[in-house]
Short mmCIF file of C-alpha atoms in Angstrom, two decimals:
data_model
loop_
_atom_site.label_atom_id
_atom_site.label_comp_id
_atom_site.label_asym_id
_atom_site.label_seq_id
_atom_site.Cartn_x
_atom_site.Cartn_y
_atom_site.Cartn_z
CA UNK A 1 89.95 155.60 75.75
CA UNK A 2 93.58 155.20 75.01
CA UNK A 3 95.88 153.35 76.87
CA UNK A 4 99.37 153.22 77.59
CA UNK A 5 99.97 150.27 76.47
CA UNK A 6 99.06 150.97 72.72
CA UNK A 7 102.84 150.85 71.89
CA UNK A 8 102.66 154.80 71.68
CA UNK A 9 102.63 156.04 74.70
CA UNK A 10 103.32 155.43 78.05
CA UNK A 11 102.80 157.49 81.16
CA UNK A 12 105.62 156.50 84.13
CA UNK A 13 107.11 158.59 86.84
CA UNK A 14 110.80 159.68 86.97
CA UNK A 15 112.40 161.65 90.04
CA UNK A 16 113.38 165.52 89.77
CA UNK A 17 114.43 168.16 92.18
CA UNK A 18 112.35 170.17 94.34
CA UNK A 19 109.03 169.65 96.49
CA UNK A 20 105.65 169.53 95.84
CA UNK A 21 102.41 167.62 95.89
CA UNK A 22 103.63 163.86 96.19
CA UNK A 23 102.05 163.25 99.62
CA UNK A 24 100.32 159.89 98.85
CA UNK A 25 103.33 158.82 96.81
CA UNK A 26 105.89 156.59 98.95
CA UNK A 27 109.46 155.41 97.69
CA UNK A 28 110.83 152.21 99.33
CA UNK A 29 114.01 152.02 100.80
CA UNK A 30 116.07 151.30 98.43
CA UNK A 31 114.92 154.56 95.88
CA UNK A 32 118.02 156.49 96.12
CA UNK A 33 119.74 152.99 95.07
CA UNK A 34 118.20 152.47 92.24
CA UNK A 35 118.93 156.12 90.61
CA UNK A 36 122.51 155.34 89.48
CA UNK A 37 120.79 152.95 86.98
CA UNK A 38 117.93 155.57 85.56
CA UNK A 39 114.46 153.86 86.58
CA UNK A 40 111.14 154.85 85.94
CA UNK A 41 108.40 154.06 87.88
CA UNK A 42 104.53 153.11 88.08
CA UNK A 43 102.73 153.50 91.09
CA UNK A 44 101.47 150.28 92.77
CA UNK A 45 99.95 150.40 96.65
CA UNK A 46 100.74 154.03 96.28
CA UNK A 47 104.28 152.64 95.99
CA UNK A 48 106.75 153.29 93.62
CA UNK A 49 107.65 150.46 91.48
CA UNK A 50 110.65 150.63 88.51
CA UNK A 51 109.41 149.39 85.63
CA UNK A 52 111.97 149.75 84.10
CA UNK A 53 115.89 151.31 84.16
CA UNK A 54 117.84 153.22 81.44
CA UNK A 55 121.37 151.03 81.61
CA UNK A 56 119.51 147.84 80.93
CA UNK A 57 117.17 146.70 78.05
CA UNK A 58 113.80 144.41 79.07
CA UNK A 59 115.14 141.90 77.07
CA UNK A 60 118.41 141.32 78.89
CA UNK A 61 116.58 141.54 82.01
CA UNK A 62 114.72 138.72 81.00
CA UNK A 63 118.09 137.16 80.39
CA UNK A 64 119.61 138.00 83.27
CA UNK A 65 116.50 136.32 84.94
CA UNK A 66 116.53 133.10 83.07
CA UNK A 67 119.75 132.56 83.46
CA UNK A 68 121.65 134.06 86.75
CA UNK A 69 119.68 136.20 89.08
CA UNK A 70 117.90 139.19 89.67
CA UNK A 71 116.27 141.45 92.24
CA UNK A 72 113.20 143.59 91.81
CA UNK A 73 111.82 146.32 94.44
CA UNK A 74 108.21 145.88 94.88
CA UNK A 75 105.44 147.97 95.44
CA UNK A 76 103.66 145.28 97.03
CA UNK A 77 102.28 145.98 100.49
CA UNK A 78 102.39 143.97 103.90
CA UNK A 79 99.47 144.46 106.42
CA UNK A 80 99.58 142.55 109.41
CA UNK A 81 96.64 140.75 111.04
CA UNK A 82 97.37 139.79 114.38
CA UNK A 83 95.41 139.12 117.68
CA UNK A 84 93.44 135.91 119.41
CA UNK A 85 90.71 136.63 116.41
CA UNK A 86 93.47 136.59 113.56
CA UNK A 87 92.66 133.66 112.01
CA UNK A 88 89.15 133.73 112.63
CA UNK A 89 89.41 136.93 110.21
CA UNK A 90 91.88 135.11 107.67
CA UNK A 91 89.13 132.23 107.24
CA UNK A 92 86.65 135.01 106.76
CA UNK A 93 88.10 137.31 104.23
CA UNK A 94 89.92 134.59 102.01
CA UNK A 95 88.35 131.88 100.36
CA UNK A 96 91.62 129.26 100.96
CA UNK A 97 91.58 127.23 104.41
CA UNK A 98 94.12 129.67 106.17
CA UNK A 99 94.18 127.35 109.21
CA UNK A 100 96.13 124.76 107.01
CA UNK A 101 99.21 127.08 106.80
CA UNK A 102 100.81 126.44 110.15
CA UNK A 103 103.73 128.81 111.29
CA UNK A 104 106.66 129.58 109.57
CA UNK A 105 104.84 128.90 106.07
CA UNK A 106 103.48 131.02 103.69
CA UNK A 107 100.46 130.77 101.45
CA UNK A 108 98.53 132.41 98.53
CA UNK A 109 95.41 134.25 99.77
CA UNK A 110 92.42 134.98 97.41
CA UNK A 111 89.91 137.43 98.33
CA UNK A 112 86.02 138.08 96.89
CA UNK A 113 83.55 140.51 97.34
CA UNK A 114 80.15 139.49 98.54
CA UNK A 115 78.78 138.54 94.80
CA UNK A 116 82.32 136.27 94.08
CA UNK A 117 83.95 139.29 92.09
CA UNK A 118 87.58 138.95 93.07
CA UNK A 119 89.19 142.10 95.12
CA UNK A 120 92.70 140.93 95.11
CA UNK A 121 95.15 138.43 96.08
CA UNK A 122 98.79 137.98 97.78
CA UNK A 123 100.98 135.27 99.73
CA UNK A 124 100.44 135.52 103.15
CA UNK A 125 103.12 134.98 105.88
CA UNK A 126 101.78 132.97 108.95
CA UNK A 127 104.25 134.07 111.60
CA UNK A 128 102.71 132.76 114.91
CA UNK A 129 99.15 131.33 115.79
CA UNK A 130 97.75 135.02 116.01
CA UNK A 131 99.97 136.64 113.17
CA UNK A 132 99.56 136.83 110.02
CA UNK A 133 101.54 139.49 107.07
CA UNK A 134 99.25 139.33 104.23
CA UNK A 135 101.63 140.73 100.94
CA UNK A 136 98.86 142.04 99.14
CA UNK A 137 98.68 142.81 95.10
CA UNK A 138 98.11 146.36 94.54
CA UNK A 139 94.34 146.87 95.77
CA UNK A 140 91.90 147.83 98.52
CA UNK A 141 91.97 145.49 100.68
CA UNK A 142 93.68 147.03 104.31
CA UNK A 143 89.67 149.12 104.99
CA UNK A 144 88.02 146.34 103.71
CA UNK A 145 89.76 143.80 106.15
CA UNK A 146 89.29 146.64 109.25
CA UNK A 147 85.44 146.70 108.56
CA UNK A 148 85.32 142.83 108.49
CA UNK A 149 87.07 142.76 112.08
CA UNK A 150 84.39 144.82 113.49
CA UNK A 151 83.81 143.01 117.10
CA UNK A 152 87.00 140.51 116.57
CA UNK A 153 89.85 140.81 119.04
CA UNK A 154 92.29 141.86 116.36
CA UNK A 155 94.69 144.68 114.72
CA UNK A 156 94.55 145.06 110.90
CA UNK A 157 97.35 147.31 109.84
CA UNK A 158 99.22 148.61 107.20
CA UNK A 159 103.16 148.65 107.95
CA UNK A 160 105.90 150.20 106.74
CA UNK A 161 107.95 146.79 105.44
CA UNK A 162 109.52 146.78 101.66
CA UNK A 163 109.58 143.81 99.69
CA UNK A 164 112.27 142.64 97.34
CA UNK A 165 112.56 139.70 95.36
CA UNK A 166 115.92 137.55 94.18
CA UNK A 167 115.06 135.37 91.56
CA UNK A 168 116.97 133.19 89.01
CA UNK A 169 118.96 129.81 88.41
CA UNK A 170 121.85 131.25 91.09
CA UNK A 171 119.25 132.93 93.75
CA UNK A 172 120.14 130.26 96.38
CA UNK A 173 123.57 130.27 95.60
CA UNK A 174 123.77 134.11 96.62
CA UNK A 175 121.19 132.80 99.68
CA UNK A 176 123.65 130.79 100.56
CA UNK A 177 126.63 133.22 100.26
CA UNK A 178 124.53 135.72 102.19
CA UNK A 179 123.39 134.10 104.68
CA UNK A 180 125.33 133.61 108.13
CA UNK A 181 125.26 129.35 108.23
CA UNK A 182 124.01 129.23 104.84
CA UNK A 183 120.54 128.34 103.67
CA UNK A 184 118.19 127.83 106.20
CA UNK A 185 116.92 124.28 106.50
CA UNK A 186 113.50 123.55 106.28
CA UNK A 187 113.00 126.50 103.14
CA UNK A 188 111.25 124.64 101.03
CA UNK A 189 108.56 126.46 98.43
CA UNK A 190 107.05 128.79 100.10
CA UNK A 191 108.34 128.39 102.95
CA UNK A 192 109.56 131.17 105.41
CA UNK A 193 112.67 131.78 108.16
CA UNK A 194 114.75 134.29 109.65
CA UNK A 195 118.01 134.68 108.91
CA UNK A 196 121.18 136.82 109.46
CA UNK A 197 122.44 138.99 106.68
CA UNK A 198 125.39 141.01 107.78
CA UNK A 199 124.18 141.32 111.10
CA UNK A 200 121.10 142.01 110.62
CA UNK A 201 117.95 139.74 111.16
CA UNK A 202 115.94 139.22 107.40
CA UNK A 203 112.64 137.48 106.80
CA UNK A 204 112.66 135.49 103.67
CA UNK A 205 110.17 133.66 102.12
CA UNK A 206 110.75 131.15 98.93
CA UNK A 207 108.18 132.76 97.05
CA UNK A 208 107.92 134.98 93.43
CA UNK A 209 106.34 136.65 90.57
CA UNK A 210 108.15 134.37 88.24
CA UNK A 211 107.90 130.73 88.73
CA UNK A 212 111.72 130.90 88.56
CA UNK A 213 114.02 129.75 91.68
CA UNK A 214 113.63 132.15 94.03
CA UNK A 215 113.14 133.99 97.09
CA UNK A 216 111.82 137.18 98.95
CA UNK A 217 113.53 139.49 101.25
CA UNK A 218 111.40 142.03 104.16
CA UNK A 219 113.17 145.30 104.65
CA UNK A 220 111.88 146.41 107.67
CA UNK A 221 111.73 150.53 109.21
CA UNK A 222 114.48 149.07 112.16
CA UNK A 223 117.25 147.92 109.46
CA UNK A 224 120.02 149.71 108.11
CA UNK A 225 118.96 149.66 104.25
CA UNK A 226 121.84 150.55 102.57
CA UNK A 227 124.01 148.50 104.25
CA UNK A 228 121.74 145.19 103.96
CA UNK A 229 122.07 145.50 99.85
CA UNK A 230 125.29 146.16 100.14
CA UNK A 231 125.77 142.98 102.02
CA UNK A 232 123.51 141.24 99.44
CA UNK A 233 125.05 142.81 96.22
CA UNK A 234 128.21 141.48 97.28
CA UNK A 235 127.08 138.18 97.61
CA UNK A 236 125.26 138.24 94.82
CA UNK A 237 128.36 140.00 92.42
CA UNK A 238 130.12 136.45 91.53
CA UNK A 239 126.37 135.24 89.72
CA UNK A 240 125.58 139.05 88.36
CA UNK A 241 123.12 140.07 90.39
CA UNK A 242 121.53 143.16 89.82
CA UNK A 243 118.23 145.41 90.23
CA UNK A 244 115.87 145.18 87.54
CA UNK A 245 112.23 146.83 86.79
CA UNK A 246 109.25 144.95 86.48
CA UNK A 247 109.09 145.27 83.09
CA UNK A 248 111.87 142.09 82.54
CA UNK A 249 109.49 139.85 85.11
CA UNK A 250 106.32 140.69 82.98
CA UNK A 251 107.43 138.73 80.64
CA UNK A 252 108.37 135.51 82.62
CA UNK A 253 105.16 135.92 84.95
CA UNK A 254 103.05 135.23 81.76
CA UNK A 255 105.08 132.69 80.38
CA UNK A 256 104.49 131.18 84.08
CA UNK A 257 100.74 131.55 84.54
CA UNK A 258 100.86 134.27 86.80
CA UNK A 259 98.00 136.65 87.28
CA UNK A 260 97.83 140.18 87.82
CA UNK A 261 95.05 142.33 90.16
CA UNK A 262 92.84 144.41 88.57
CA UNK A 263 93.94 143.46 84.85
CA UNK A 264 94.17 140.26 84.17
CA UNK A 265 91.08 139.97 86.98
CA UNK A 266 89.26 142.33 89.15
CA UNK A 267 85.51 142.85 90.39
CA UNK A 268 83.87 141.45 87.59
CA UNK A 269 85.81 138.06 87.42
CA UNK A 270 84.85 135.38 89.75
CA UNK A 271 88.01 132.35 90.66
CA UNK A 272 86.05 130.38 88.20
CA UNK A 273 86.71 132.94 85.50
CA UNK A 274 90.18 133.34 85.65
CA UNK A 275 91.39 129.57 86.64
CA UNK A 276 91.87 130.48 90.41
CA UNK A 277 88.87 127.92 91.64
CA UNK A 278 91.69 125.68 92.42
CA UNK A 279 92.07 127.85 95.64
CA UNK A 280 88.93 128.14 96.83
CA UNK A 281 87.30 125.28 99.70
CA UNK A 282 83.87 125.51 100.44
CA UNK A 283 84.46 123.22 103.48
CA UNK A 284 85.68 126.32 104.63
CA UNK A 285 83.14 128.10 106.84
CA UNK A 286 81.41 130.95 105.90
CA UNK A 287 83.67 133.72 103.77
CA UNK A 288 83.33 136.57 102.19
CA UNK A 289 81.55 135.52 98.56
CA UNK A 290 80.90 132.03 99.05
CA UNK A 291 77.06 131.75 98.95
CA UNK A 292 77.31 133.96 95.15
CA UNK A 293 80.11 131.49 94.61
CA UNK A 294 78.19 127.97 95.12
CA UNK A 295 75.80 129.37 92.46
CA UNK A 296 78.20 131.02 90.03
CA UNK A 297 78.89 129.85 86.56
CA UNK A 298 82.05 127.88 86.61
CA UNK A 299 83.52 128.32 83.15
CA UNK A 300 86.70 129.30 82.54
CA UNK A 301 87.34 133.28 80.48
CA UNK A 302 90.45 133.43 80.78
CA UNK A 303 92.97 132.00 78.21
CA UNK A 304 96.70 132.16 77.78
CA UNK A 305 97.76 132.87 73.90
CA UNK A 306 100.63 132.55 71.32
CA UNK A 307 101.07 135.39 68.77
CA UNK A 308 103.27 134.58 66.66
CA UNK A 309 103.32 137.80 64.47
CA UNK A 310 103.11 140.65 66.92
CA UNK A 311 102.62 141.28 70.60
CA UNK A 312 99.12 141.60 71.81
CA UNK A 313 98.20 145.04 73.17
CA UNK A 314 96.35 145.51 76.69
CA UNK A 315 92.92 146.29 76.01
CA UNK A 316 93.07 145.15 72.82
CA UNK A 317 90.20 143.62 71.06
CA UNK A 318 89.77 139.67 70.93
CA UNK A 319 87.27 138.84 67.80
CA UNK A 320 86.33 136.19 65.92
CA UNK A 321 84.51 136.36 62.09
CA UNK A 322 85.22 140.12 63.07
CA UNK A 323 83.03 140.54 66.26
CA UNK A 324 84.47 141.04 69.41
CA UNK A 325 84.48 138.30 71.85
CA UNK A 326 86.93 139.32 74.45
CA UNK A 327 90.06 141.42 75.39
CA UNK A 328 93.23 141.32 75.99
CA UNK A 329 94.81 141.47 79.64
CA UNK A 330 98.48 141.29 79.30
CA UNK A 331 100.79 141.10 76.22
CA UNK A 332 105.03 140.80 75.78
CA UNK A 333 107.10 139.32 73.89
CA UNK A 334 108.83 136.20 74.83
CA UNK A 335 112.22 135.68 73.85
CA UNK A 336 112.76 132.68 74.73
CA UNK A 337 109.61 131.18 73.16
CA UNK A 338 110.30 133.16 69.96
CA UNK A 339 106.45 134.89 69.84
CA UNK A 340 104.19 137.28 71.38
CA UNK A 341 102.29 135.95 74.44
CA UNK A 342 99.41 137.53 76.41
CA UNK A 343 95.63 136.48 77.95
CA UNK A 344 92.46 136.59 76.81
CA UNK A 345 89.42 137.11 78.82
CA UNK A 346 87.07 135.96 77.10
CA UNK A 347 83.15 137.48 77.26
CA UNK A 348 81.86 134.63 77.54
CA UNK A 349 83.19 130.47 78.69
CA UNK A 350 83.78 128.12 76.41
CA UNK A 351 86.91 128.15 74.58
CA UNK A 352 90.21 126.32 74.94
CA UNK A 353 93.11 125.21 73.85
CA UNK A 354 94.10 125.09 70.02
CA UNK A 355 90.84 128.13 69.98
CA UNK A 356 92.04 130.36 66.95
CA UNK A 357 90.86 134.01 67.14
CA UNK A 358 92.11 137.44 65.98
CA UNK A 359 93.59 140.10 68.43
CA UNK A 360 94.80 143.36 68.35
CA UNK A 361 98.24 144.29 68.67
CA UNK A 362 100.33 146.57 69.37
CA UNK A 363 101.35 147.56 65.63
CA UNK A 364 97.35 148.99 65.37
CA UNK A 365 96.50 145.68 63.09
CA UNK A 366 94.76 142.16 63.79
CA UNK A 367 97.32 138.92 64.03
CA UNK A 368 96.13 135.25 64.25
CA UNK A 369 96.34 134.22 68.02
CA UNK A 370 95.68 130.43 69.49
CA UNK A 371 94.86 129.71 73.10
CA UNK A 372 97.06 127.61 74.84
CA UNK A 373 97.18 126.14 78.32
CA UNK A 374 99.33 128.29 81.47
CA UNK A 375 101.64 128.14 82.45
CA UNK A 376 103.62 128.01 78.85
CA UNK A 377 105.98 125.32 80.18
CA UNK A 378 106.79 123.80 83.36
CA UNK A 379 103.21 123.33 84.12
CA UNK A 380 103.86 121.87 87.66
CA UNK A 381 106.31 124.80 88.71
CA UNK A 382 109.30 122.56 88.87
CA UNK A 383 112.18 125.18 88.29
CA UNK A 384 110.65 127.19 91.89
CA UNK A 385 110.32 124.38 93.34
CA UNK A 386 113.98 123.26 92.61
CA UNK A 387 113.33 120.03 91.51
CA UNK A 388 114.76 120.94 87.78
CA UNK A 389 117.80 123.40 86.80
CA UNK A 390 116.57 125.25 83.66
CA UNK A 391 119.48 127.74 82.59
CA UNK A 392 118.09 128.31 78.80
CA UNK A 393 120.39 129.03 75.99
CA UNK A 394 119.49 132.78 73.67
CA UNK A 395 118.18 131.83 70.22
CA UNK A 396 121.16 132.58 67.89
#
């Protein structure tokens, strides 16, 4: 099978006149917005999400994400779990200890199938005792969490809330400018609080897809859209603030470590697999997966790489003395590292670090690739957590 990502071809979504069959298709609020700049789109949680725009290159979106700010419309997709049973059904469908996140925190929820295969993740938003927004990655998972509360005293729903993202060196500058008193205080890492922008109550969270400085914004059906970016673009106009498509943040997320549902894991990875054990705490009760997962192998298969002579393709084969031994999950070029980057899930455990193999690229020919550890630098997630300011100059 081809794919799109073979450097040839690409199939994305662009808006044109008319009607027609685009019922399970939903724009979020801030479509018509985005059209001055020329976006195309991929669909994620039956959401459209820009991938990219015509008026500005990936590259300098990458810049303009290093090194002031930028915002990105998701396609990611809050369903709220609420009810006296709510955490009771958290603790059962995630493998993390929910009942550690108290209110007005956030947290990063992984969930398995019954034989430890992973069926997606997300932060979650714990917004009272009994409420929960879980922010899920593009997936299955709102059916699959309704059977599971079968005899709970819950609600497990789907809502109609858009999620944007701010992120970059100046993102809580423009918080700051934005919001009525300033910066909320606590808002630490992921942290969450409501706040007035232009008269309007926001939920943020401090949370991203990039490991840069950063935050999250919930457009909900009740606000005035339009006039809640325009409040935020102004603020946001002295650091250059500006939409961007998801394209730009590819880039940084694998420079940062940052996994992606149903590529760079899906139902035949377990945690273990794909370096997300960390999460997991089999203290916790009984959830969904854990007796396959107390008996699964607990190697790691999943490998960041440097390439320094092309940019791995997706899909692409991983071999080594010409047999395959893997694939390839994601692949960009990084500009500021000066190579092409990617993962490798391997078929098998056992390599590391400093592992040489061959992979395909994007050019149609094999490159030398080595493993190396993720994230790619700041290991310990410093810049989001706003202990260090890393503004990086371009490579003349």
């Amino acid at each position: 099978m081809t794919h799109s990502s073979d450097g040839k071809t690409r199939d994305l979504i662009t808006s044109r006149p008319g009607h027609g069959w685009d019922h399970n298709m939903h724009r979020h609020v801030y479509h018509d917005l985005e059209a001055k700049h020329g976006p195309h789109y991929t669909v994620y949680n039956r959401r459209f999400m820009c991938v990219y725009m015509d008026d500005l290159d990936t590259t300098e979106g990458y810049w303009l994400l290093r090194t002031k700010a930028a915002c990105l419309h998701t396609g990611e997709w809050p369903i709220e779990i609420v009810g006296p049973d709510a955490l009771k059904l958290m603790e059962l469908l995630f493998v993390n200890n929910i009942s550690k996140v108290k209110p007005g925190r956030c947290g990063y929820g992984v969930a398995c199938f019954d034989d430890g295969g992973l069926l997606v993740d997300g932060v979650f938003v714990r917004l009272a005792e009994d409420r929960f927004w879980y922010v899920q990655a593009d997936g299955d998972f709102v059916n699959w969490a309704r059977a599971h509360a079968k005899g709970m005293d819950v609600k497990v729903f789907g809502t109609d809330t858009n999620v944007s993202q701010i992120q970059g060196p100046a993102s809580m500058e423009i918080l700051a400018a934005a919001a009525t008193g300033g910066i909320p205080s606590p808002f630490g890492y992921f942290g969450s609080a409501w706040v007035d922008f232009g008269r309007q109550e926001v939920l943020i969270t401090r949370t991203g897809y990039t490991n840069e400085l950063g935050w999250e914004f919930y457009t909900e059906p009740h606000h005035d859209a339009h006039a809640l970016w325009a409040h935020l673009e102004a603020a946001g106009a002295p650091h250059g603030l500006r939409m961007f498509g998801l394209d730009s943040m590819n880039i940084r997320r694998i420079e940062a470590g940052i996994l992606n549902a149903n590529s760079d894991f899906d139902e035949t990875t377990t945690p273990f697999a794909v370096g997300l054990d960390r999460f997991i705490d089999m203290e916790n009760g009984d959830f969904i997966g854990k007796a396959a997962l107390q008996k699964a192998e607990t190697g790691l298969r999943l490998h960041g790489l440097t390439c320094p002579g092309a940019v791995p393709r997706v899909h692409g084969a991983v071999k080594v003395d010409g047999v395959q031994v893997g694939k390839i999950t994601a692949g960009e070029h990084s500009p500021f590292l000066q190579t092409g980057i990617g993962y490798a899930l391997m078929d098998k455990p056992g390599d590391g670090p400093g592992s040489v193999v061959m992979v395909e690229c994007i050019d149609g020919a094999l490159h030398e690739a080595t493993f190396c550890a993720t994230p790619m630098y700041d290991p310990t997630s410093e810049i989001a957590r706003g202990k260090i300011v890393d503004i990086p100059k371009r490579p003349a």
